[in-house]
mmCIF file of C-alpha atoms in Angstrom:
data_model
loop_
_atom_site.group_PDB
_atom_site.id
_atom_site.type_symbol
_atom_site.label_atom_id
_atom_site.label_comp_id
_atom_site.label_asym_id
_atom_site.label_seq_id
_atom_site.Cartn_x
_atom_site.Cartn_y
_atom_site.Cartn_z
ATOM 1 C CA MET A 1 0.000 0.000 0.000
ATOM 2 C CA SER A 2 1.256 3.469 -0.815
ATOM 3 C CA GLN A 3 2.386 5.607 2.094
ATOM 4 C CA PRO A 4 0.953 9.094 2.635
ATOM 5 C CA GLN A 5 3.255 12.080 2.505
ATOM 6 C CA THR A 6 3.589 14.470 5.441
ATOM 7 C CA ALA A 7 4.260 18.060 4.542
ATOM 8 C CA PRO A 8 3.085 21.639 5.161
ATOM 9 C CA GLY A 9 -0.365 22.106 3.722
ATOM 10 C CA PRO A 10 -3.814 23.619 4.211
ATOM 11 C CA GLY A 11 -4.682 24.978 7.612
ATOM 12 C CA ALA A 12 -1.562 27.103 8.212
ATOM 13 C CA ALA A 13 -2.730 30.693 8.648
ATOM 14 C CA SER A 14 -1.067 33.972 7.739
ATOM 15 C CA PRO A 15 -2.165 37.323 9.153
ATOM 16 C CA LEU A 16 -4.835 39.438 7.516
ATOM 17 C CA PRO A 17 -3.346 42.134 5.263
ATOM 18 C CA GLY A 18 -4.727 45.618 5.563
ATOM 19 C CA ALA A 19 -2.026 48.199 5.078
ATOM 20 C CA GLU A 20 -3.743 49.897 2.149
ATOM 21 C CA GLY A 21 -7.197 49.684 3.691
ATOM 22 C CA THR A 22 -8.389 47.317 0.973
ATOM 23 C CA VAL A 23 -10.738 44.477 1.823
ATOM 24 C CA PRO A 24 -9.034 41.112 1.231
ATOM 25 C CA ALA A 25 -11.223 38.406 -0.217
ATOM 26 C CA VAL A 26 -11.260 34.745 -1.190
ATOM 27 C CA LEU A 27 -12.004 33.168 -4.524
ATOM 28 C CA ALA A 28 -12.923 29.600 -3.585
ATOM 29 C CA ILE A 29 -12.993 26.912 -6.282
ATOM 30 C CA ASP A 30 -13.967 23.283 -5.905
ATOM 31 C CA ALA A 31 -13.651 21.308 -9.123
ATOM 32 C CA GLY A 32 -14.425 17.644 -9.644
ATOM 33 C CA ASN A 33 -14.609 15.476 -12.715
ATOM 34 C CA SER A 34 -18.231 16.414 -13.376
ATOM 35 C CA LYS A 35 -18.681 19.945 -12.015
ATOM 36 C CA THR A 36 -16.970 23.112 -10.795
ATOM 37 C CA ASP A 37 -18.215 25.442 -8.050
ATOM 38 C CA ALA A 38 -16.762 28.928 -7.643
ATOM 39 C CA ALA A 39 -17.549 31.378 -4.834
ATOM 40 C CA LEU A 40 -16.316 34.875 -4.113
ATOM 41 C CA LEU A 41 -16.157 35.821 -0.426
ATOM 42 C CA GLY A 42 -15.282 38.882 1.565
ATOM 43 C CA ALA A 43 -12.771 38.667 4.399
ATOM 44 C CA ASP A 44 -15.729 38.666 6.793
ATOM 45 C CA GLY A 45 -16.983 35.412 5.262
ATOM 46 C CA SER A 46 -19.863 36.984 3.354
ATOM 47 C CA VAL A 47 -20.531 35.158 0.093
ATOM 48 C CA MET A 48 -20.754 37.766 -2.641
ATOM 49 C CA GLY A 49 -21.169 35.641 -5.742
ATOM 50 C CA THR A 50 -21.305 32.014 -6.821
ATOM 51 C CA ALA A 51 -21.482 29.990 -10.024
ATOM 52 C CA ARG A 52 -21.372 26.389 -11.195
ATOM 53 C CA GLY A 53 -19.516 25.152 -14.270
ATOM 54 C CA GLY A 54 -18.424 21.987 -15.990
ATOM 55 C CA GLY A 55 -16.027 19.274 -14.905
ATOM 56 C CA PHE A 56 -12.274 19.664 -14.449
ATOM 57 C CA ARG A 57 -10.388 16.975 -16.389
ATOM 58 C CA PRO A 58 -6.868 18.176 -17.248
ATOM 59 C CA SER A 59 -5.636 14.654 -17.950
ATOM 60 C CA ALA A 60 -8.282 14.275 -20.678
ATOM 61 C CA VAL A 61 -8.366 17.734 -22.280
ATOM 62 C CA GLY A 62 -5.093 19.357 -21.230
ATOM 63 C CA VAL A 63 -4.370 21.893 -18.494
ATOM 64 C CA ARG A 64 -5.184 25.039 -20.517
ATOM 65 C CA THR A 65 -8.579 23.768 -21.669
ATOM 66 C CA ALA A 66 -9.391 22.462 -18.198
ATOM 67 C CA VAL A 67 -8.536 25.825 -16.632
ATOM 68 C CA ASP A 68 -10.753 27.507 -19.241
ATOM 69 C CA VAL A 69 -13.659 25.603 -17.672
ATOM 70 C CA LEU A 70 -12.709 27.025 -14.276
ATOM 71 C CA ALA A 71 -12.421 30.481 -15.829
ATOM 72 C CA ASP A 72 -16.015 30.333 -17.039
ATOM 73 C CA ALA A 73 -17.283 29.574 -13.530
ATOM 74 C CA VAL A 74 -15.021 32.247 -12.001
ATOM 75 C CA SER A 75 -16.223 34.859 -14.499
ATOM 76 C CA ARG A 76 -19.859 34.137 -13.759
ATOM 77 C CA ALA A 77 -19.233 34.183 -9.989
ATOM 78 C CA ARG A 78 -17.684 37.647 -10.375
ATOM 79 C CA GLN A 79 -20.666 38.784 -12.431
ATOM 80 C CA ASP A 80 -22.977 37.458 -9.719
ATOM 81 C CA ALA A 81 -21.022 39.443 -7.123
ATOM 82 C CA ALA A 82 -21.020 42.629 -9.173
ATOM 83 C CA GLY A 83 -24.812 42.552 -9.327
ATOM 84 C CA SER A 84 -25.170 43.741 -5.714
ATOM 85 C CA HIS A 85 -21.663 44.407 -4.387
ATOM 86 C CA PRO A 86 -18.580 46.256 -5.588
ATOM 87 C CA LEU A 87 -16.021 43.643 -6.570
ATOM 88 C CA PRO A 88 -13.373 43.140 -3.853
ATOM 89 C CA ALA A 89 -9.689 42.878 -4.581
ATOM 90 C CA VAL A 90 -9.085 39.150 -4.290
ATOM 91 C CA GLN A 91 -6.259 38.366 -1.928
ATOM 92 C CA GLN A 92 -6.440 34.556 -1.895
ATOM 93 C CA VAL A 93 -7.421 32.120 -4.614
ATOM 94 C CA MET A 94 -8.045 28.741 -2.981
ATOM 95 C CA ALA A 95 -8.666 25.953 -5.497
ATOM 96 C CA CYS A 96 -9.385 22.366 -4.474
ATOM 97 C CA LEU A 97 -9.124 20.351 -7.665
ATOM 98 C CA ALA A 98 -9.689 16.785 -8.761
ATOM 99 C CA ASN A 99 -6.717 15.265 -10.579
ATOM 100 C CA ALA A 100 -4.288 17.332 -8.487
ATOM 101 C CA ASP A 101 -3.048 14.122 -6.919
ATOM 102 C CA LEU A 102 0.646 14.888 -6.396
ATOM 103 C CA PRO A 103 2.325 17.991 -4.929
ATOM 104 C CA VAL A 104 4.061 18.594 -8.254
ATOM 105 C CA GLU A 105 0.653 18.629 -9.978
ATOM 106 C CA GLU A 106 -0.663 21.094 -7.411
ATOM 107 C CA GLU A 107 2.306 23.361 -8.135
ATOM 108 C CA GLN A 108 1.786 23.144 -11.888
ATOM 109 C CA LEU A 109 -1.907 23.900 -11.612
ATOM 110 C CA ALA A 110 -1.263 26.775 -9.197
ATOM 111 C CA ALA A 111 1.058 28.310 -11.786
ATOM 112 C CA ALA A 112 -1.593 27.902 -14.480
ATOM 113 C CA LEU A 113 -4.208 29.580 -12.291
ATOM 114 C CA ALA A 114 -1.828 32.380 -11.309
ATOM 115 C CA GLU A 115 -1.446 33.240 -15.001
ATOM 116 C CA ARG A 116 -5.160 34.081 -15.109
ATOM 117 C CA GLY A 117 -4.664 36.946 -12.662
ATOM 118 C CA TRP A 118 -7.618 36.094 -10.440
ATOM 119 C CA GLY A 119 -5.886 37.034 -7.192
ATOM 120 C CA LYS A 120 -2.653 37.937 -5.451
ATOM 121 C CA ASP A 121 -1.974 34.553 -3.838
ATOM 122 C CA VAL A 122 -2.927 31.240 -5.457
ATOM 123 C CA THR A 123 -3.037 27.901 -3.647
ATOM 124 C CA VAL A 124 -4.088 24.563 -5.113
ATOM 125 C CA HIS A 125 -4.944 21.467 -3.102
ATOM 126 C CA ASN A 126 -6.389 18.106 -4.027
ATOM 127 C CA ASP A 127 -10.186 18.181 -3.747
ATOM 128 C CA THR A 128 -10.097 15.737 -0.821
ATOM 129 C CA PHE A 129 -8.971 18.650 1.346
ATOM 130 C CA ALA A 130 -12.188 20.513 0.508
ATOM 131 C CA VAL A 131 -14.268 17.659 1.907
ATOM 132 C CA LEU A 132 -12.002 17.457 4.960
ATOM 133 C CA ARG A 133 -12.191 21.178 5.711
ATOM 134 C CA ALA A 134 -15.929 21.390 5.048
ATOM 135 C CA GLY A 135 -16.522 18.578 7.513
ATOM 136 C CA LEU A 136 -14.462 20.145 10.289
ATOM 137 C CA GLY A 137 -17.293 22.161 11.806
ATOM 138 C CA ALA A 138 -17.148 25.019 14.247
ATOM 139 C CA GLN A 139 -17.557 22.666 17.181
ATOM 140 C CA HIS A 140 -14.425 20.712 16.268
ATOM 141 C CA GLY A 141 -12.321 22.524 13.742
ATOM 142 C CA ASP A 142 -12.536 26.171 12.736
ATOM 143 C CA ALA A 143 -10.199 27.441 15.445
ATOM 144 C CA ALA A 144 -7.620 24.703 14.818
ATOM 145 C CA PRO A 145 -8.560 22.356 11.938
ATOM 146 C CA CYS A 146 -7.580 18.782 12.740
ATOM 147 C CA GLY A 147 -8.866 15.479 11.386
ATOM 148 C CA VAL A 148 -8.846 12.904 8.610
ATOM 149 C CA ALA A 149 -11.166 12.517 5.643
ATOM 150 C CA VAL A 150 -11.718 9.575 3.319
ATOM 151 C CA VAL A 151 -13.494 10.370 0.072
ATOM 152 C CA CYS A 152 -15.079 7.564 -1.914
ATOM 153 C CA GLY A 153 -16.614 8.830 -5.136
ATOM 154 C CA ALA A 154 -15.591 7.585 -8.553
ATOM 155 C CA GLY A 155 -12.249 6.748 -6.920
ATOM 156 C CA VAL A 156 -10.961 6.714 -3.367
ATOM 157 C CA ASN A 157 -8.620 9.073 -1.536
ATOM 158 C CA CYS A 158 -7.678 10.120 1.986
ATOM 159 C CA ALA A 159 -6.166 13.214 3.572
ATOM 160 C CA GLY A 160 -5.379 14.319 7.106
ATOM 161 C CA MET A 161 -4.690 17.740 8.594
ATOM 162 C CA LEU A 162 -3.087 19.113 11.764
ATOM 163 C CA PRO A 163 -3.625 22.612 13.193
ATOM 164 C CA ASP A 164 -0.073 23.621 12.287
ATOM 165 C CA GLY A 165 -0.769 22.911 8.608
ATOM 166 C CA ARG A 166 0.992 19.556 8.308
ATOM 167 C CA THR A 167 -0.882 17.009 6.247
ATOM 168 C CA ALA A 168 -0.935 13.306 5.452
ATOM 169 C CA ARG A 169 -2.010 12.228 1.988
ATOM 170 C CA PHE A 170 -1.862 9.446 -0.584
ATOM 171 C CA PRO A 171 -0.945 9.666 -4.289
ATOM 172 C CA ALA A 172 -4.397 8.203 -5.133
ATOM 173 C CA LEU A 173 -3.493 7.215 -8.698
ATOM 174 C CA GLY A 174 -5.484 3.996 -8.722
ATOM 175 C CA ARG A 175 -3.856 0.580 -8.871
ATOM 176 C CA LEU A 176 -0.527 2.218 -9.740
ATOM 177 C CA SER A 177 -0.358 3.639 -6.208
ATOM 178 C CA GLY A 178 -1.963 0.667 -4.465
ATOM 179 C CA ASP A 179 -5.547 1.920 -4.326
ATOM 180 C CA TRP A 180 -8.655 -0.229 -4.502
ATOM 181 C CA GLY A 181 -12.323 0.651 -4.739
ATOM 182 C CA GLY A 182 -14.327 3.790 -5.162
ATOM 183 C CA GLY A 183 -17.427 3.794 -7.330
ATOM 184 C CA GLY A 184 -15.499 2.938 -10.473
ATOM 185 C CA GLY A 185 -13.454 0.238 -8.804
ATOM 186 C CA LEU A 186 -16.505 -1.379 -7.223
ATOM 187 C CA ALA A 187 -18.326 -1.366 -10.556
ATOM 188 C CA ASP A 188 -15.342 -2.982 -12.284
ATOM 189 C CA GLU A 189 -15.114 -5.671 -9.600
ATOM 190 C CA ALA A 190 -18.850 -6.340 -9.843
ATOM 191 C CA LEU A 191 -18.580 -6.735 -13.625
ATOM 192 C CA TRP A 192 -15.595 -9.094 -13.253
ATOM 193 C CA HIS A 193 -17.377 -11.372 -10.795
ATOM 194 C CA ALA A 194 -20.626 -11.291 -12.769
ATOM 195 C CA ALA A 195 -18.875 -12.209 -16.017
ATOM 196 C CA ARG A 196 -17.149 -15.188 -14.383
ATOM 197 C CA ALA A 197 -20.353 -16.296 -12.690
ATOM 198 C CA GLU A 198 -22.215 -16.378 -16.001
ATOM 199 C CA ASP A 199 -19.607 -18.386 -17.921
ATOM 200 C CA GLY A 200 -18.813 -20.781 -15.075
ATOM 201 C CA ARG A 201 -15.340 -19.613 -14.056
ATOM 202 C CA GLY A 202 -16.496 -18.037 -10.811
ATOM 203 C CA ALA A 203 -18.904 -18.355 -7.923
ATOM 204 C CA ALA A 204 -22.589 -17.863 -8.530
ATOM 205 C CA THR A 205 -23.874 -14.370 -7.802
ATOM 206 C CA ALA A 206 -27.051 -12.411 -8.435
ATOM 207 C CA LEU A 207 -24.840 -9.725 -9.971
ATOM 208 C CA ALA A 208 -24.821 -11.810 -13.170
ATOM 209 C CA THR A 209 -28.467 -10.952 -13.782
ATOM 210 C CA ALA A 210 -28.797 -7.660 -11.883
ATOM 211 C CA LEU A 211 -26.047 -5.804 -13.751
ATOM 212 C CA PRO A 212 -27.306 -6.421 -17.296
ATOM 213 C CA ALA A 213 -30.903 -5.921 -16.140
ATOM 214 C CA HIS A 214 -29.984 -2.369 -15.119
ATOM 215 C CA PHE A 215 -29.389 -1.632 -18.811
ATOM 216 C CA GLU A 216 -32.378 -3.750 -19.904
ATOM 217 C CA LEU A 217 -30.118 -6.461 -21.275
ATOM 218 C CA ALA A 218 -30.630 -10.212 -20.930
ATOM 219 C CA SER A 219 -27.126 -11.405 -20.088
ATOM 220 C CA MET A 220 -23.645 -10.455 -19.007
ATOM 221 C CA TYR A 221 -22.449 -11.380 -22.485
ATOM 222 C CA ALA A 222 -24.741 -8.727 -23.932
ATOM 223 C CA LEU A 223 -23.534 -6.159 -21.408
ATOM 224 C CA ILE A 224 -19.875 -6.969 -22.061
ATOM 225 C CA GLU A 225 -20.457 -6.603 -25.786
ATOM 226 C CA ALA A 226 -22.290 -3.290 -25.347
ATOM 227 C CA LEU A 227 -19.523 -1.835 -23.160
ATOM 228 C CA HIS A 228 -16.738 -3.134 -25.390
ATOM 229 C CA LEU A 229 -18.269 -1.761 -28.598
ATOM 230 C CA GLY A 230 -19.224 1.545 -27.019
ATOM 231 C CA HIS A 231 -22.979 1.077 -27.371
ATOM 232 C CA ILE A 232 -23.051 1.819 -23.644
ATOM 233 C CA PRO A 233 -20.401 4.433 -22.723
ATOM 234 C CA TYR A 234 -17.894 2.918 -20.334
ATOM 235 C CA ALA A 235 -18.375 5.815 -17.938
ATOM 236 C CA ARG A 236 -21.935 4.604 -17.354
ATOM 237 C CA ARG A 237 -20.556 1.611 -15.469
ATOM 238 C CA LEU A 238 -20.660 3.918 -12.424
ATOM 239 C CA GLU A 239 -24.422 3.393 -12.488
ATOM 240 C CA LEU A 240 -23.752 -0.182 -11.413
ATOM 241 C CA THR A 241 -22.365 0.690 -7.982
ATOM 242 C CA PRO A 242 -25.826 1.226 -6.437
ATOM 243 C CA VAL A 243 -26.893 -2.061 -8.063
ATOM 244 C CA LEU A 244 -23.999 -3.792 -6.304
ATOM 245 C CA PHE A 245 -25.165 -2.446 -2.942
ATOM 246 C CA LYS A 246 -28.756 -3.504 -3.613
ATOM 247 C CA VAL A 247 -27.608 -7.049 -4.403
ATOM 248 C CA ALA A 248 -25.423 -7.056 -1.275
ATOM 249 C CA ASP A 249 -28.392 -5.930 0.814
ATOM 250 C CA GLY A 250 -30.168 -9.062 -0.421
ATOM 251 C CA GLY A 251 -27.505 -11.259 1.159
ATOM 252 C CA ASP A 252 -25.502 -12.159 -1.958
ATOM 253 C CA ALA A 253 -22.115 -13.467 -0.775
ATOM 254 C CA VAL A 254 -20.038 -12.101 -3.653
ATOM 255 C CA ALA A 255 -21.557 -8.624 -3.550
ATOM 256 C CA SER A 256 -21.291 -8.537 0.247
ATOM 257 C CA SER A 257 -17.605 -9.438 0.066
ATOM 258 C CA LEU A 258 -16.944 -6.436 -2.177
ATOM 259 C CA VAL A 259 -18.712 -4.108 0.233
ATOM 260 C CA ALA A 260 -16.714 -5.573 3.122
ATOM 261 C CA ARG A 261 -13.460 -5.026 1.242
ATOM 262 C CA MET A 262 -14.414 -1.417 0.544
ATOM 263 C CA ALA A 263 -14.966 -0.868 4.257
ATOM 264 C CA GLU A 264 -11.565 -2.416 4.963
ATOM 265 C CA GLU A 265 -9.877 -0.079 2.484
ATOM 266 C CA VAL A 266 -11.549 3.014 3.930
ATOM 267 C CA VAL A 267 -10.520 2.155 7.478
ATOM 268 C CA THR A 268 -6.993 1.179 6.440
ATOM 269 C CA MET A 269 -6.444 4.530 4.740
ATOM 270 C CA ALA A 270 -7.894 6.422 7.692
ATOM 271 C CA THR A 271 -5.825 4.613 10.325
ATOM 272 C CA VAL A 272 -2.599 5.010 8.344
ATOM 273 C CA ALA A 273 -3.227 8.760 8.040
ATOM 274 C CA LEU A 274 -4.061 8.984 11.751
ATOM 275 C CA ARG A 275 -0.867 7.108 12.611
ATOM 276 C CA ARG A 276 1.307 9.318 10.439
ATOM 277 C CA LEU A 277 -0.100 12.407 12.142
ATOM 278 C CA ASP A 278 0.151 10.884 15.649
ATOM 279 C CA LEU A 279 -3.631 11.090 16.033
ATOM 280 C CA LEU A 280 -4.487 7.458 16.776
ATOM 281 C CA ASP A 281 -4.927 8.277 20.459
ATOM 282 C CA ALA A 282 -6.686 11.605 19.920
ATOM 283 C CA ASP A 283 -10.376 12.497 19.854
ATOM 284 C CA VAL A 284 -10.563 13.619 16.234
ATOM 285 C CA PRO A 285 -13.170 13.283 13.503
ATOM 286 C CA VAL A 286 -12.768 10.821 10.662
ATOM 287 C CA LEU A 287 -14.901 12.325 7.925
ATOM 288 C CA LEU A 288 -16.490 10.174 5.233
ATOM 289 C CA GLY A 289 -17.368 11.932 1.984
ATOM 290 C CA GLY A 290 -18.044 11.326 -1.681
ATOM 291 C CA GLY A 291 -21.081 9.754 -3.288
ATOM 292 C CA VAL A 292 -20.477 6.174 -2.145
ATOM 293 C CA LEU A 293 -19.992 7.049 1.523
ATOM 294 C CA ALA A 294 -22.521 9.895 1.640
ATOM 295 C CA ALA A 295 -25.178 7.462 0.387
ATOM 296 C CA ALA A 296 -24.907 5.890 3.864
ATOM 297 C CA HIS A 297 -25.327 2.257 2.810
ATOM 298 C CA PRO A 298 -25.753 0.428 6.146
ATOM 299 C CA LEU A 299 -23.635 -2.576 5.113
ATOM 300 C CA LEU A 300 -20.720 -0.300 4.244
ATOM 301 C CA ASN A 301 -20.918 2.454 6.810
ATOM 302 C CA ASP A 302 -21.790 0.203 9.738
ATOM 303 C CA ARG A 303 -18.816 -2.001 8.902
ATOM 304 C CA ILE A 304 -16.571 1.077 8.707
ATOM 305 C CA GLY A 305 -17.772 2.121 12.147
ATOM 306 C CA GLU A 306 -17.069 -1.326 13.601
ATOM 307 C CA LEU A 307 -13.560 -1.558 12.132
ATOM 308 C CA LEU A 308 -12.649 1.977 13.110
ATOM 309 C CA ALA A 309 -13.813 1.360 16.686
ATOM 310 C CA ARG A 310 -11.293 -1.489 16.912
ATOM 311 C CA ARG A 311 -8.327 0.230 15.285
ATOM 312 C CA ALA A 312 -8.803 3.872 16.303
ATOM 313 C CA PRO A 313 -11.337 3.753 19.163
ATOM 314 C CA ARG A 314 -11.114 7.456 19.976
ATOM 315 C CA ALA A 315 -11.802 8.580 16.415
ATOM 316 C CA VAL A 316 -15.302 9.866 15.709
ATOM 317 C CA PRO A 317 -16.575 8.844 12.251
ATOM 318 C CA ARG A 318 -18.954 11.289 10.591
ATOM 319 C CA VAL A 319 -20.586 11.369 7.160
ATOM 320 C CA VAL A 320 -20.143 14.689 5.365
ATOM 321 C CA HIS A 321 -22.882 16.034 3.112
ATOM 322 C CA ALA A 322 -21.516 19.582 3.037
ATOM 323 C CA ARG A 323 -20.800 21.083 -0.365
ATOM 324 C CA PRO A 324 -17.028 20.858 -0.905
ATOM 325 C CA VAL A 325 -16.835 24.485 -2.097
ATOM 326 C CA LEU A 326 -17.504 25.383 1.535
ATOM 327 C CA GLY A 327 -14.255 23.622 2.395
ATOM 328 C CA ALA A 328 -12.352 25.622 -0.216
ATOM 329 C CA ALA A 329 -13.877 28.809 1.180
ATOM 330 C CA LEU A 330 -12.888 27.922 4.740
ATOM 331 C CA LEU A 331 -9.340 27.063 3.643
ATOM 332 C CA GLY A 332 -9.161 30.466 1.970
ATOM 333 C CA LEU A 333 -10.341 32.180 5.135
ATOM 334 C CA ASP A 334 -7.772 30.150 7.091
ATOM 335 C CA ALA A 335 -5.045 31.464 4.789
ATOM 336 C CA LEU A 336 -6.194 35.031 5.444
ATOM 337 C CA GLY A 337 -6.189 34.477 9.201
ATOM 338 C CA ALA A 338 -9.873 35.420 9.226
ATOM 339 C CA PRO A 339 -11.764 35.400 12.555
ATOM 340 C CA LEU A 340 -14.116 32.602 13.551
ATOM 341 C CA GLU A 341 -17.087 34.873 12.857
ATOM 342 C CA ALA A 342 -16.087 34.871 9.183
ATOM 343 C CA HIS A 343 -16.054 31.089 9.071
ATOM 344 C CA ALA A 344 -19.472 30.975 10.720
ATOM 345 C CA ARG A 345 -20.897 33.444 8.197
ATOM 346 C CA ALA A 346 -19.638 31.397 5.260
ATOM 347 C CA ARG A 347 -21.077 28.228 6.799
ATOM 348 C CA ARG A 348 -24.484 29.814 7.264
ATOM 349 C CA HIS A 349 -24.632 30.760 3.600
ATOM 350 C CA PHE A 350 -23.955 27.260 2.310
ATOM 351 C CA GLU A 351 -25.993 25.542 5.016
ATOM 352 C CA HIS A 352 -29.036 27.536 3.975
ATOM 353 C CA GLY A 353 -28.616 26.182 0.453
ATOM 354 C CA ARG A 354 -29.110 29.543 -1.292
ATOM 355 C CA ASP A 355 -27.386 28.276 -4.426
ATOM 356 C CA GLY A 356 -29.510 25.169 -4.786
ATOM 357 C CA GLY A 357 -26.819 22.833 -3.554
ATOM 358 C CA GLY A 358 -28.788 21.467 -0.640
ATOM 359 C CA HIS A 359 -27.907 21.655 3.014
ATOM 360 C CA SER A 360 -24.426 21.198 4.418
ATOM 361 C CA GLU A 361 -24.462 18.474 7.019
ATOM 362 C CA VAL A 362 -22.043 16.437 9.082
ATOM 363 C CA LYS A 363 -23.751 13.409 10.603
ATOM 364 C CA LYS A 364 -22.244 11.135 13.228
ATOM 365 C CA LEU A 365 -21.865 7.566 12.022
ATOM 366 C CA HIS A 366 -23.628 5.118 14.337
#
């Protein structure tokens, strides 16, 4: 298994500037594979403008084109702000981006964003840090952010943070860096087992009929053919992850084993990050985010809670439903050394769901 890196990172604060009497502000960006959220905030945490744009996929379209997608969302967020407020001089651009998996990639993307001239200081972090920071609520984080987050969406990743800004992280490059699971990984495993069950090479499983039935097909052979020939886009295999959980809920041994392995991977990543940050014996939150974990499947999340209670009994697992752009905003306010009142104001905005993103929640895992 790949080892996380420990290095300075998000959470380290610098003092608020103010020599010229200008109002410092944050441009917060959270960008995933399917969407981008941008928000412009004042130093007091007031949200002045927001916008949503397309997905951020530099590995597929190139860095310049990918940043163009961010630029569209940023431009519309600024327009939204200008409608009722004078535009502030942006002091801190805080971008939490998918596909920024290595520190060198964060540096390269920060340079690309700096070229756009959106703000004085530009910081890029992997998007896992947005989930982590969003989940560290006022009751256990804004004054001194500390905790670990595991994000299980299309892939799987983990990050930890200490109040002094040190972090623990994983490369999260898939099988190349020792990762297993996530929505895509679970779907691939389900397809593998279902294919072998149908042709006799593997154990019997209800996945062999449930997976093709999702696409209104009669057999795994038909589904394999449709995926291979592109009649069903390969990206749509992510639709099969909920099917896997439904089959597991029915008691299917093969499907249940995949859910159990996913729980094992989540807890392994979390405990390694806790160990590297010397937090195994501390009362800190372990935040669970991303579509797979936020769906709160009892078989998965209950198993995570059981395993974590054995290996890190003082950790408090919580499921995060907060919009990740809130995390980017809070990291930006951290960088400005903003007061706790500013953090609370930003939280209230996103918790009230003004932008149609739903409520921000952190729920204790039972």
